[in-house]
Coordinates of C-alpha atoms and ligand atoms in Angstrom, one line a residue:
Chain M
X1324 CA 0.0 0.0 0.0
X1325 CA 1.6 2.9 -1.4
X1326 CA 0.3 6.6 0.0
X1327 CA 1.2 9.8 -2.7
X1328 CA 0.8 13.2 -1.5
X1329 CA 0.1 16.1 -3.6
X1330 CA 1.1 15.4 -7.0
X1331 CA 0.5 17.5 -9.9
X1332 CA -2.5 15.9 -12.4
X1333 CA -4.6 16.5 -14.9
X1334 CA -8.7 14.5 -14.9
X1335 CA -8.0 13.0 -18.0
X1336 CA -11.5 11.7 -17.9
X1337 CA -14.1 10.6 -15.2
X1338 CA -17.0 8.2 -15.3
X1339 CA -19.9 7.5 -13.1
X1340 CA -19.0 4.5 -10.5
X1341 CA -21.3 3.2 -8.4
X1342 CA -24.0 5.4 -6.5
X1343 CA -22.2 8.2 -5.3
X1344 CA -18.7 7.9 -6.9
X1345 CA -16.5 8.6 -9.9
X1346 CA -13.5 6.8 -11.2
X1347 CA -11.5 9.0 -12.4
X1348 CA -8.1 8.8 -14.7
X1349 CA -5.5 11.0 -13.8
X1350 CA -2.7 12.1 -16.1
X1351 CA 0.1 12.6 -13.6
X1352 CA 4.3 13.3 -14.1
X1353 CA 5.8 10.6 -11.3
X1354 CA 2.9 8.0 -12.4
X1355 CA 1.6 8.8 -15.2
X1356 CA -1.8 7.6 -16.0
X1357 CA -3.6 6.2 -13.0
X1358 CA -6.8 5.1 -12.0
X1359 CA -8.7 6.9 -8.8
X1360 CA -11.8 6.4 -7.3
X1361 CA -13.5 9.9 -5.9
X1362 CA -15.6 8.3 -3.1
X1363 CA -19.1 10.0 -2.5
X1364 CA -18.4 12.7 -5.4
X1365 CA -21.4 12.5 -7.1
X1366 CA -23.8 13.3 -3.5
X1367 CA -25.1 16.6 -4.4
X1368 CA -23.1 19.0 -3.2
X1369 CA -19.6 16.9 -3.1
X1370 CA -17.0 20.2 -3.1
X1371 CA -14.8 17.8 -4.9
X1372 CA -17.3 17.5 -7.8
X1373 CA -16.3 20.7 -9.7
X1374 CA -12.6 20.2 -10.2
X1375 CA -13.2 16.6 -11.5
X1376 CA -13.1 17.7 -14.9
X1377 CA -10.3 17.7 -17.6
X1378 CA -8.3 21.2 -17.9
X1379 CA -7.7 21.9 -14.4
X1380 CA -4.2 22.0 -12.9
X1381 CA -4.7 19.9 -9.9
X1382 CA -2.8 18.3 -7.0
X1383 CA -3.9 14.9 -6.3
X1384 CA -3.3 12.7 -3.0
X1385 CA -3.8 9.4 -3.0
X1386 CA -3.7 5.8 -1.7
X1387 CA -4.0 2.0 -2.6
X1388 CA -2.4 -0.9 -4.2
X1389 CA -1.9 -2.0 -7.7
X1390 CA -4.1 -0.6 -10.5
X1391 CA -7.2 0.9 -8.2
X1392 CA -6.8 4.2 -5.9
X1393 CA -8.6 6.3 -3.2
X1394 CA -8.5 9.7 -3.9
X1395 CA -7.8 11.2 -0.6
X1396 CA -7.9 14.8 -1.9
X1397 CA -7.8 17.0 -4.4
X1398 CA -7.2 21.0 -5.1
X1399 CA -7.0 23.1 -8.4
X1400 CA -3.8 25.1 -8.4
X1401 CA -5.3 27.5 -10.2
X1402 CA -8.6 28.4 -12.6
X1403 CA -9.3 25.5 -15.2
X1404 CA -7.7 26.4 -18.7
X1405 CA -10.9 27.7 -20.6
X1406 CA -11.0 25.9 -23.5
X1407 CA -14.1 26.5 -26.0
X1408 CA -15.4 25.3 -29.3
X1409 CA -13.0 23.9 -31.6
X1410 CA -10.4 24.4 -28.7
X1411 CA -12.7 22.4 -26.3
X1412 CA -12.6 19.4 -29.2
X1413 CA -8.7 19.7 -29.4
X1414 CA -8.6 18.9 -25.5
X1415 CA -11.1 16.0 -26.0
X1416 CA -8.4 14.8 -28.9
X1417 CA -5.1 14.9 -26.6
X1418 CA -7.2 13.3 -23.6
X1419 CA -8.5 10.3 -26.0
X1420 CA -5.0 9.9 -27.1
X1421 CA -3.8 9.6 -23.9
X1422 CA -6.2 7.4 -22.6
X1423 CA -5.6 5.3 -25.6
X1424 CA -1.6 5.1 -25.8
X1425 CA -0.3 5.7 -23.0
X1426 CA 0.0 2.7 -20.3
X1427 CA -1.0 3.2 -16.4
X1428 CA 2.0 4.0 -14.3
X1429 CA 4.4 4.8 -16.8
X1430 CA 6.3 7.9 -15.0
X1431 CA 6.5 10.2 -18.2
X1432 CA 7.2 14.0 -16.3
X1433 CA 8.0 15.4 -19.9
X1434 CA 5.5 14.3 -21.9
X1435 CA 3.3 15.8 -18.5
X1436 CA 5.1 19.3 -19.2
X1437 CA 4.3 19.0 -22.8
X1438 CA 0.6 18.4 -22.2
X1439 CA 0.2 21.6 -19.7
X1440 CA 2.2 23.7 -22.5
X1441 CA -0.6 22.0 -25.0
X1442 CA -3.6 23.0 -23.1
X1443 CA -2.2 26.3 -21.6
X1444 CA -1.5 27.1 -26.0
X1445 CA -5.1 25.5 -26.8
X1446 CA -6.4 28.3 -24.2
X1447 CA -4.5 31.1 -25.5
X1448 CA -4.6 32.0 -29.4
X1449 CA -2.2 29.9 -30.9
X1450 CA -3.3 27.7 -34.0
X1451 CA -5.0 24.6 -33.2
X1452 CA -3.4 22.2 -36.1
X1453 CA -0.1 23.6 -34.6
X1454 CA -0.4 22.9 -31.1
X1455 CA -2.2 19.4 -32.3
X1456 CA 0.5 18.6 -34.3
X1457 CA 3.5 19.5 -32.3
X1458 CA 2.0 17.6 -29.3
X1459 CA 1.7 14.4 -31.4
X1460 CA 5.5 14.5 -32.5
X1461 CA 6.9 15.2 -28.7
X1462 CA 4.4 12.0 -27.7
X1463 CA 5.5 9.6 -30.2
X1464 CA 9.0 10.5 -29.2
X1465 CA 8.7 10.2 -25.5
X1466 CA 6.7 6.8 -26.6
X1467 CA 10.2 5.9 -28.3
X1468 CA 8.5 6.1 -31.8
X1469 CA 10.4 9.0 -33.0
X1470 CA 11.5 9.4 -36.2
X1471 CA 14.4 11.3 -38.1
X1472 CA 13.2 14.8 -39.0
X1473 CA 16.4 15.8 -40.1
X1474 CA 18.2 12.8 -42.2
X1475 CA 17.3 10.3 -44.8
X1476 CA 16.7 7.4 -43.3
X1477 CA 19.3 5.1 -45.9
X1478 CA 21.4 7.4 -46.8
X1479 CA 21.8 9.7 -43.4
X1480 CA 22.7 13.1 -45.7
X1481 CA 19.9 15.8 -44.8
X1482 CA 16.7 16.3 -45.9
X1483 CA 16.7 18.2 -48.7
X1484 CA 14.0 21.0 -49.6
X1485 CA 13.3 20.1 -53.1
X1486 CA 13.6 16.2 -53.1
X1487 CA 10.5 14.0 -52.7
X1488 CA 10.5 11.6 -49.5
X1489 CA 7.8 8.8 -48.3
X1490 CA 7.6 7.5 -44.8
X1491 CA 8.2 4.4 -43.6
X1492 CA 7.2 4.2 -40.1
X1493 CA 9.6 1.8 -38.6
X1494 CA 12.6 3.3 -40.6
X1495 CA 11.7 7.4 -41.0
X1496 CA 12.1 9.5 -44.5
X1497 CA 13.5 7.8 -48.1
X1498 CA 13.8 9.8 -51.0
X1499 CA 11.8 8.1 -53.7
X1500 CA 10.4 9.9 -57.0
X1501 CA 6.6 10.1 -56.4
X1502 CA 4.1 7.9 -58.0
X1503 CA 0.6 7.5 -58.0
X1504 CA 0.2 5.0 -55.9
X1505 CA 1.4 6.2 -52.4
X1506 CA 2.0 9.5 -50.6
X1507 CA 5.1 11.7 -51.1
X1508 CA 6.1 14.5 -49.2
X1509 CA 8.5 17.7 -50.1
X1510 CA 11.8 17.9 -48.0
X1511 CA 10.7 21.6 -47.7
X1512 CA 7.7 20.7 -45.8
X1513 CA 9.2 18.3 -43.6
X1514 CA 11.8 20.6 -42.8
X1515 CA 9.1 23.0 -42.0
X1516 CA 7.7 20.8 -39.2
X1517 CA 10.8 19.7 -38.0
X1518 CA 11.4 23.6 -37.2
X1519 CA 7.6 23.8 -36.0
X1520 CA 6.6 26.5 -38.7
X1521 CA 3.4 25.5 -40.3
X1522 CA 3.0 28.6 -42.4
X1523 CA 2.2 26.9 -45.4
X1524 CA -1.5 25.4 -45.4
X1525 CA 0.4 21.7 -47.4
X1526 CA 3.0 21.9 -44.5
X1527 CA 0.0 20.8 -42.3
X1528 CA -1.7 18.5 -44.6
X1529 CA 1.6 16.8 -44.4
X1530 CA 1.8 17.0 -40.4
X1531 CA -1.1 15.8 -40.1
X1532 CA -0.6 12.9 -42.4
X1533 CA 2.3 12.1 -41.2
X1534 CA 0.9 11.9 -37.8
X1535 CA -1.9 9.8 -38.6
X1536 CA 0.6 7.4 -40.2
X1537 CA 2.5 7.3 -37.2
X1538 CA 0.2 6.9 -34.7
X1539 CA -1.7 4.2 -36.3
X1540 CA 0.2 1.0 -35.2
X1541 CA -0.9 2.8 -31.6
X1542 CA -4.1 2.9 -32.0
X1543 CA -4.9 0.1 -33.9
X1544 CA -8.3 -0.5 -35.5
X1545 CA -10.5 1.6 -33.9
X1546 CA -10.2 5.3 -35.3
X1547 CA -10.4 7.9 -32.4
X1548 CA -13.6 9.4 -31.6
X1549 CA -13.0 12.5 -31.1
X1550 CA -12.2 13.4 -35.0
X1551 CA -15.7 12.8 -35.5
X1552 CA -16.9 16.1 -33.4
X1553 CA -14.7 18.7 -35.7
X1554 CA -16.7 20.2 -38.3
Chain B
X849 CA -28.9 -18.3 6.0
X850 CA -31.9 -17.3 4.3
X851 CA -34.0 -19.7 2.1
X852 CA -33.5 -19.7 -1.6
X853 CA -36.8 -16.7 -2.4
X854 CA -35.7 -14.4 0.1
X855 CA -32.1 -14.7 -0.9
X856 CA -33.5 -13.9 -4.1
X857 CA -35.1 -11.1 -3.6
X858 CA -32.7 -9.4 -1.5
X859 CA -30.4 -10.0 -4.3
X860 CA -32.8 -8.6 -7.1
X861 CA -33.5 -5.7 -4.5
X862 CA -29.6 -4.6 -5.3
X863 CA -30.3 -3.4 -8.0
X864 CA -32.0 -0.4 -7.0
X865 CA -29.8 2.8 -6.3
X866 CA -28.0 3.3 -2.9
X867 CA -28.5 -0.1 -1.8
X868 CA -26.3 -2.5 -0.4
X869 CA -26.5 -5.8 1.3
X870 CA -27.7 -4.4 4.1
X871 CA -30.8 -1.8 2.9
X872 CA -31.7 -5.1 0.8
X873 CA -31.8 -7.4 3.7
X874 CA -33.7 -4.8 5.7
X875 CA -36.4 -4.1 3.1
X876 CA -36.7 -7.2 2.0
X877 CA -37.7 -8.3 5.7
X878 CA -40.1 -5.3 5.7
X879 CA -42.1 -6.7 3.1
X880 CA -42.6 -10.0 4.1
X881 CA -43.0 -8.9 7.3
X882 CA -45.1 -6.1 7.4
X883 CA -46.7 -5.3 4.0
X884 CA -47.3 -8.2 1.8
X885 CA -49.8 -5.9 0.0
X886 CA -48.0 -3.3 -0.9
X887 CA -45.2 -5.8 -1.7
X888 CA -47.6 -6.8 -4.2
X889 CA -48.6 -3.6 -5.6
X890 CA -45.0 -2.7 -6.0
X891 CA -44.2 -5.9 -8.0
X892 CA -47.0 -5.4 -10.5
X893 CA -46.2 -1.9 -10.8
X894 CA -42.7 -2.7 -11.7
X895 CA -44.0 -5.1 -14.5
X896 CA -46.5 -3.0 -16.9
X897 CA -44.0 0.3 -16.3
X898 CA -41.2 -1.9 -18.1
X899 CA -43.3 -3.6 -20.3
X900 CA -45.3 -0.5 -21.1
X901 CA -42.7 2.7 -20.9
X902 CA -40.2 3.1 -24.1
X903 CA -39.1 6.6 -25.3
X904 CA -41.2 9.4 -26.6
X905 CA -40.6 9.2 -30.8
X906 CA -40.2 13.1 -31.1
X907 CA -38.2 14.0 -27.4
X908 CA -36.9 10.6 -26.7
X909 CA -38.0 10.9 -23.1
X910 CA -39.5 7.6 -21.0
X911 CA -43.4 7.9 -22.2
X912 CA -45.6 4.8 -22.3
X913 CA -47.5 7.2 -25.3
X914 CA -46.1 7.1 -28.8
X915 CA -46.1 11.1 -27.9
X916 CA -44.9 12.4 -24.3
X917 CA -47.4 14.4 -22.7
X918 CA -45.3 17.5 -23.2
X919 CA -44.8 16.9 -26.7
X920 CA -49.0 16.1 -27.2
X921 CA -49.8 19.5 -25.5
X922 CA -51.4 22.0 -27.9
X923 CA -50.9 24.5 -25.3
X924 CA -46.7 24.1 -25.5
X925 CA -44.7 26.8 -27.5
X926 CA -43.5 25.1 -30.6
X927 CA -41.1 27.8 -31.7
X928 CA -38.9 26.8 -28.5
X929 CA -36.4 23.9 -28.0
X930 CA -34.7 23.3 -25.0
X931 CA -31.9 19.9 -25.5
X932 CA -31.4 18.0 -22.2
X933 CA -29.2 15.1 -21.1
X934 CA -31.2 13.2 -19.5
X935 CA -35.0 12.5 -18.9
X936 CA -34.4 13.7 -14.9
X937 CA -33.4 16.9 -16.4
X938 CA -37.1 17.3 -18.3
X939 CA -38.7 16.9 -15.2
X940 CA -36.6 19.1 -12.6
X941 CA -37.4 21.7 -16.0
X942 CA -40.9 21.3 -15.5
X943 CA -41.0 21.3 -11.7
X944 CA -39.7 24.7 -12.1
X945 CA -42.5 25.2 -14.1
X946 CA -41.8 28.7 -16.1
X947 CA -40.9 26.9 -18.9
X948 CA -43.3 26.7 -22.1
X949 CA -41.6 25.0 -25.0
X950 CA -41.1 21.7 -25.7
X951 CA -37.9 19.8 -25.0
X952 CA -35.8 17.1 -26.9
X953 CA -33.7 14.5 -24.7
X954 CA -30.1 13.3 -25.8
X955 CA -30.0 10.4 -23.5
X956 CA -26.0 11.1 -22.8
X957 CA -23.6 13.6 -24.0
X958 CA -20.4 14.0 -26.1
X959 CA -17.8 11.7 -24.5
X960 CA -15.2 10.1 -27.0
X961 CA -13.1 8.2 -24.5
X962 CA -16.4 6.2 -23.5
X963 CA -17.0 6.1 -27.6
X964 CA -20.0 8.5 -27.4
X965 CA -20.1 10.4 -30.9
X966 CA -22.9 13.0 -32.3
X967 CA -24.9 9.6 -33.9
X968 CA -25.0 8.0 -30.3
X969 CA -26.8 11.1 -28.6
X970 CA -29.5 11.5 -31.5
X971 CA -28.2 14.2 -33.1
X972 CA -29.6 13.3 -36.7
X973 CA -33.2 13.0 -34.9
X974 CA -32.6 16.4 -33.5
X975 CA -31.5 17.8 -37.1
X976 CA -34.7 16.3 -38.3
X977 CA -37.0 17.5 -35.8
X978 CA -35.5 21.0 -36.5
X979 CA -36.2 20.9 -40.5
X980 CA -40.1 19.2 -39.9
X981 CA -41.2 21.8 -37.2
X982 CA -41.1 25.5 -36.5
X983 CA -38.5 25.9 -34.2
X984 CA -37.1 29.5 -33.8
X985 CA -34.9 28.7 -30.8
X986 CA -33.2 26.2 -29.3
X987 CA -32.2 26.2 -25.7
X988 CA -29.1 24.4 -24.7
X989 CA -29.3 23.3 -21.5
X990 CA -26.4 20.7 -21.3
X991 CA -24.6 20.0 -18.3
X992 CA -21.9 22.8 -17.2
X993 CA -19.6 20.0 -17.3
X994 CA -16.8 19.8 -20.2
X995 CA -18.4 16.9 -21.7
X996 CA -21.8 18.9 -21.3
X997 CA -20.0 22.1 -23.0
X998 CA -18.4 20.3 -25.9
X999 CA -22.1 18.8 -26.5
X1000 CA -23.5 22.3 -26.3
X1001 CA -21.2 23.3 -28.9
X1002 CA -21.3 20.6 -31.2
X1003 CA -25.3 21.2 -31.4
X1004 CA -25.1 24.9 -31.8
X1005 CA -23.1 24.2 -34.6
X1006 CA -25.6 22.1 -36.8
X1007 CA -28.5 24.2 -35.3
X1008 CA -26.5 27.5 -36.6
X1009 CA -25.9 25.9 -39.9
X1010 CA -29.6 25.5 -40.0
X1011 CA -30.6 28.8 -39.5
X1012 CA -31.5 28.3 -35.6
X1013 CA -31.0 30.6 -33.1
X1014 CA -29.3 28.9 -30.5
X1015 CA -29.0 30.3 -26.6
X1016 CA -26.8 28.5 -23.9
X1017 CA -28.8 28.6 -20.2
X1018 CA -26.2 30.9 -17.6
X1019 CA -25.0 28.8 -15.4
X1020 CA -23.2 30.2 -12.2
X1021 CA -23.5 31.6 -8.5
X1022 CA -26.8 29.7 -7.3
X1023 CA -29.3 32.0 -5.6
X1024 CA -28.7 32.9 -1.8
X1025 CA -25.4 31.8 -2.6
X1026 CA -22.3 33.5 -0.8
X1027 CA -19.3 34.3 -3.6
X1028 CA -16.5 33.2 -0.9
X1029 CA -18.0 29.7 -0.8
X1030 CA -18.2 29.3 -4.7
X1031 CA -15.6 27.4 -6.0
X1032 CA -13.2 28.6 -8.7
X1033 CA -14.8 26.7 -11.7
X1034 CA -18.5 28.1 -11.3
X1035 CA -17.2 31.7 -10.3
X1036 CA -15.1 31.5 -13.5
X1037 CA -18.1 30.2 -15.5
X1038 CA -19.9 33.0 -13.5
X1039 CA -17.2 35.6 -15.2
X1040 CA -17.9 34.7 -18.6
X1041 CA -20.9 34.6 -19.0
X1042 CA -21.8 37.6 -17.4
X1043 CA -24.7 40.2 -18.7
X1044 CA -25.1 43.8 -18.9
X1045 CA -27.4 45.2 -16.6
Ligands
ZN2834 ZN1 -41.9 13.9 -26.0

């Protein structure tokens, strides 16, 4: 039986449990995702209730053994990260993809300090495709799935801006001359993303590609919901 | 300990919110005990309202009708359209009682880790209803939770692109309540959606 006091978290999602509880996920630095119940936080006026939504900076206690916790407590460090609209969607996106890829207790304090920056930029003004995408790369790397952005993958001389590249996800970029049949991407655009400027409007069809590509072997067959609610 | 019925029924009686082993034990005693009658009344009551109470086909709320009362009424305002989550918001609606339109029930709301997309919460009925009566506006009154939000504005979306107008209820510092006991999510909620005066 393991006791944890005060550490940072995000409600990454929380579901009805029981009468009166909630079992909520936690994304969390030291531990990263883990699963709590909130005992009694559904009574009416539960003060504990409020901040058991995603996009709140919190700091978590808790208590138990193997995969199943008792919250012991819980405060917001400060006001939830507004997030609206398409903004709000984007959140949903980053929480499903954490839920989905990332494996309970699997300290991961970077990829945590990447996820604040993601939501504290979603709540701000920046682009959403950018913030998206960028979030994606720096997950699949701390997921060990990162690919060269800078070299060809066979050769190992630098990308260059006007040659044509395809992806092979378990290797990274080969230059190829572009067909029909599959997808081919300019050096100049994937130095672009390497450098995260996504001026161009093809640099972030091919991010987004690219991601999609990547993340795919992670998520398997079923495509992530939360694609379906952007319109 | 108990013979096989009473076990039974102190198992079926689990089923019933906020009871344990213990409330079951207790009330199943009760019955056999003291009320055999009403025992009786409450079985058969339990059979026809499942066999006879399905969903209302234009609000989706639990009607044994084809039509919910609410949605039969001559006397509601068809020009207003207030989207719920849940049937138990409908009625704490109407127990307020200054409401006059009619209402349309989602049955859940917009969650995609639990695999809850727009098709799962009726939004194509919703889009329907919209085209085949005159509704001027629709009244969002999702749950101020992010999941509730997010369904808010997926809806006001499609309703906008149908030329709906679409309000969001305010949702904030309850009445008689004291600002330094209001925690920091509804005060903030309070903040932005704030009204001149
Ligand atoms: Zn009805």
């Amino acid at each position: 039986m393991q006791r944890v006091e005060l550490q940072p978290a995000f409600v990454v999602h929380a579901r009805p449990y029981r009468d009166t509880s909630f079992l909520v996920d936690f994304f969390t630095p030291d531990y990263g995702r883990l699963c709590a119940v909130a005992r009694g936080a559904r009574r009416g006026k539960n003060s504990q209730r409020p901040l058991l939504n995603p996009f709140i900076p919190l700091l978590i206690s808790f208590q138990g053994k193997d995969s199943l916790q008792l919250l012991l407590s819980l405060e917001s460090t400060g006001h939830g990260l507004p997030l609206t609209g398409n903004r709000l969607f984007s959140g949903l996106y980053l929480n499903e993809l954490l839920r989905r890829v990332l494996s309970e207790w699997d300290s991961c304090p970077h990829l945590f300090e990447y996820y604040t920056e993601a939501l504290r930029a979603l709540a701000g003004d920046q682009d959403v495709e950018v913030v998206l995408r960028r979030f994606e790369r720096q997950l699949l790397q701390e997921l060990g799935y990162a690919i060269d952005w800078h070299c060809e993958a066979h050769t190992g001389s630098p990308l260059m801006a006007d040659a044509w590249y395809r992806l092979e996800p378990q290797e990274g970029f080969i230059e190829s001359a572009p067909d029909e049949r599959g997808r081919y991407y300019l050096g100049a655009n994937l130095i672009a993303i390497a450098e995260d400027s996504y001026e161009l409007a093809e640099t972030k069809r091919a991010a987004k590609h690219i991601s999609r590509t990547l993340l795919q072997p992670l998520l398997g067959d079923q495509p992530l919901k939360s694609r379906q609610l952007f319109l | 300990m108990f013979s096989p019925l009473i076990d039974e029924l102190m198992h079926a009686l689990k089923v019933l919110p906020g009871v344990g082993p213990k409330s079951a034990q207790r009330m199943a005693l009760q019955l056999l005990e003291h009320n055999r009658e009403g025992a009786l009344r409450l079985a058969d009551s339990l059979q026809r309202a499942v066999e006879g109470v399905a969903r209302c086909g234009r609000c989706r709320t639990l009607t044994e009708q084809p039509l919910c009362g609410v949605c039969a009424s001559e006397r509601r305002d068809n020009s207003l359209l207030c989207v719920v989550e849940t049937p138990a918001d409908v009625l704490a609606i109407e127990q307020a009682g200054s409401y006059q339109g009619k209402y349309f029930v989602l049955l859940g709301h917009l969650s995609p880790i639990d695999g809850v997309g727009p098709e799962d919460i009726g939004i194509d009925q919703l889009l329907a209803l919209l085209e085949a009566e005159p509704v001027a506006e629709i009244i969002l009154a999702t749950n101020p939770t992010v999941e509730g939000e997010a369904t808010a504005y997926y809806i006001s979306e499609r309703a906008k692109k149908a030329g709906i107008n679409v309000t969001r209820i305010a949702h904030g510092v309850p009445l008689g309540g004291e600002l330094e006991y209001i925690d920091g999510g509804t005060l903030a909620h309070a903040f932005s959606s704030r009204r001149s005066l």
